[in-house]
Amino acid sequence: MTLDPRTNAFRPDLAAKHLQGRVEARHFVDGVKHQVIEPIADLRREPAHEAPLDTQALFGDIVTVYETSDEGWCWGQLENDGYVGYLSANALGPVGPAPTHRVAVPRTFGFPGANIKLPPMMALPMGATLPIVKQTERFALNGFGWHFPLTHVMPLSAKAPDFVAVAETLLAAPYLWGGKSSLGIDCSGLVQIALQAAGMPCPRDTYMQEAALGQASSLDALRRGDLIFWKGHVAIARDGATIVHANAHHMMVAIEPVAEALARIKAAGSDVTCVKRL
C-alpha cells in the first residue's frame, strides 16, 4: 500500500525512522519534538512563504521535527492530526509543561495581570492549548502569569455538548484555504475544530474525513450534526433544511439552505458524494 506523504513523513532524501522498511529514502531519523509557541503557525507544502498553505498548527500543538534548514524552515509532522509539512522555525520552541486547557471561544486574550484594560500579551485562537497553573474567580493563569478569561477556556477533559453550535460561533470568519482559526478557515478546518472541541478525533482534509467519520446516511434523512460531502468540500447540517460551512462562494463561514447550496454546487459541476452521521 502506498503511504500518503501528507500524513507520513517521507521524502526521497529523508524519512521518519519508524517508516524504515516501508518507504525508500536516503536517510532515516527519529525526529525531535517541539511545541508551537506562536498563536498560529502555517504549515506549507514547500519551505517558502509563498508556497501553498496546507494547514495550520495552533499554540501548544506538538510537532515532531525531522529537519531544520539553514534558512529557518522545519520539516515535521503534527501530533494532532498527523499532517506533514514545513513550518517556520521561529514558530517552534522546546516542549513545555503538558497543556491542561483548550481555548473554547473563537479568540481570547492573555493579559499580563488581572485587569482587562491592560494591553494583552497574546491572542489565542479556538483550539489552542495551554497549561493552566492557577484559577481565580475571573481568570485562568498560565506559567508566565498571563491571565485568560476563565469563561474562554475549558479543561481538555471537557467536551462541548454540540459541535454544530461550536461551528456556528465561527460564523463570518473569512474563508482561507488551509486555515484553522477565526482569522481564516476552510471547510474541513471548521469541521475539525468543531469536532475536536466536542472530544471527537477528526482528520484534517475533506477526503480523509469522508473516509474516516461516521456512518452513511442520506439527504432525505438529514438531521443536525450530519456531514454532507462533495468532492473537495464538506458542510455541517444544522437541521434538515440548513447547513453551516466555510466556503469560497460566500468567502466566509455561512449558513444557507441545503437546497440552495445543493443547486449552486451542482451547477458548478459537483454532486454530493455522501452524507455521514456521527
Phi, psi and omega in degrees: 000132179283128181278145179280118181292347177288335181233014175224127188277090174210142173224169178302329184262342189205143178207161176294141184303323184290350178265001180299131184094346179251336179225163176260131176200155182286329181222146176236133182227157181283326183087158181233133181283136174232170179234142178288126183247357173263154178306317179220133178237121179289136173250116188249161184287330179227161182280069180203142183293338179268001179289156180303139176276118180269319178194186178226147171258150183247160181312130179094344179296147177263137179232128172271117184262127180256344180202138171235122184272164176294339180275359175092026177249137174252132173258121185200187185230131178286135178287329185300309183227007175081005184290144183245138176175197185250131176235153174295133178298334180293341181275355186242149176218182177295155178290126181260200178303148181298136179294150178241338186226162178232142175292128188248006179236164183306326180198142177223163180246145171255113183266150181285353178203182184277056183207114184287355176275351178286148176297126183293149178278331185199150172244125184246143181273164173305135180096344175296146181242148182205151177276121177261126184254346182202148175232140172246188181297330186241341189229154169247128185251137172264185185293342178270359182082012176287137183257114177255136178307128186300327181285353182265351181234155176220151179302149179301332181284343181281149181234130174298134186288339185217103184293335178294319177297325176298313179300323182292337177292345180261015177306137179076000171299134184294148178286132176216118176302123181086355184282155182217030181212175179293346175279346180168130186209150175250180189297313182285332175295321177297315179297316182297312181298318182292316180292320179296326176296332179268009177081017181252120176301144183210128175291173190274311191267158183303313183294328177291317180295318180299323182282328191258335191261137166066190179240151183298137174225204183214160177296326181296331182254021187302135177215170183305131178095349175291150177252131178252126183248135164245173175295116178078013181211151177216142178228156181252127177286130174273331178193197182285353187236345183226156178230160169237132181199151171275124186212154184279349176288308177276345185058037178190174170284123186221156171257134175210160178297141179303313184300320180294316179295317179301314182294317182295315182289325176296320178297334178275001175099017182231131177254160175299131178267328175187164172240132181242137176252129185274000000 
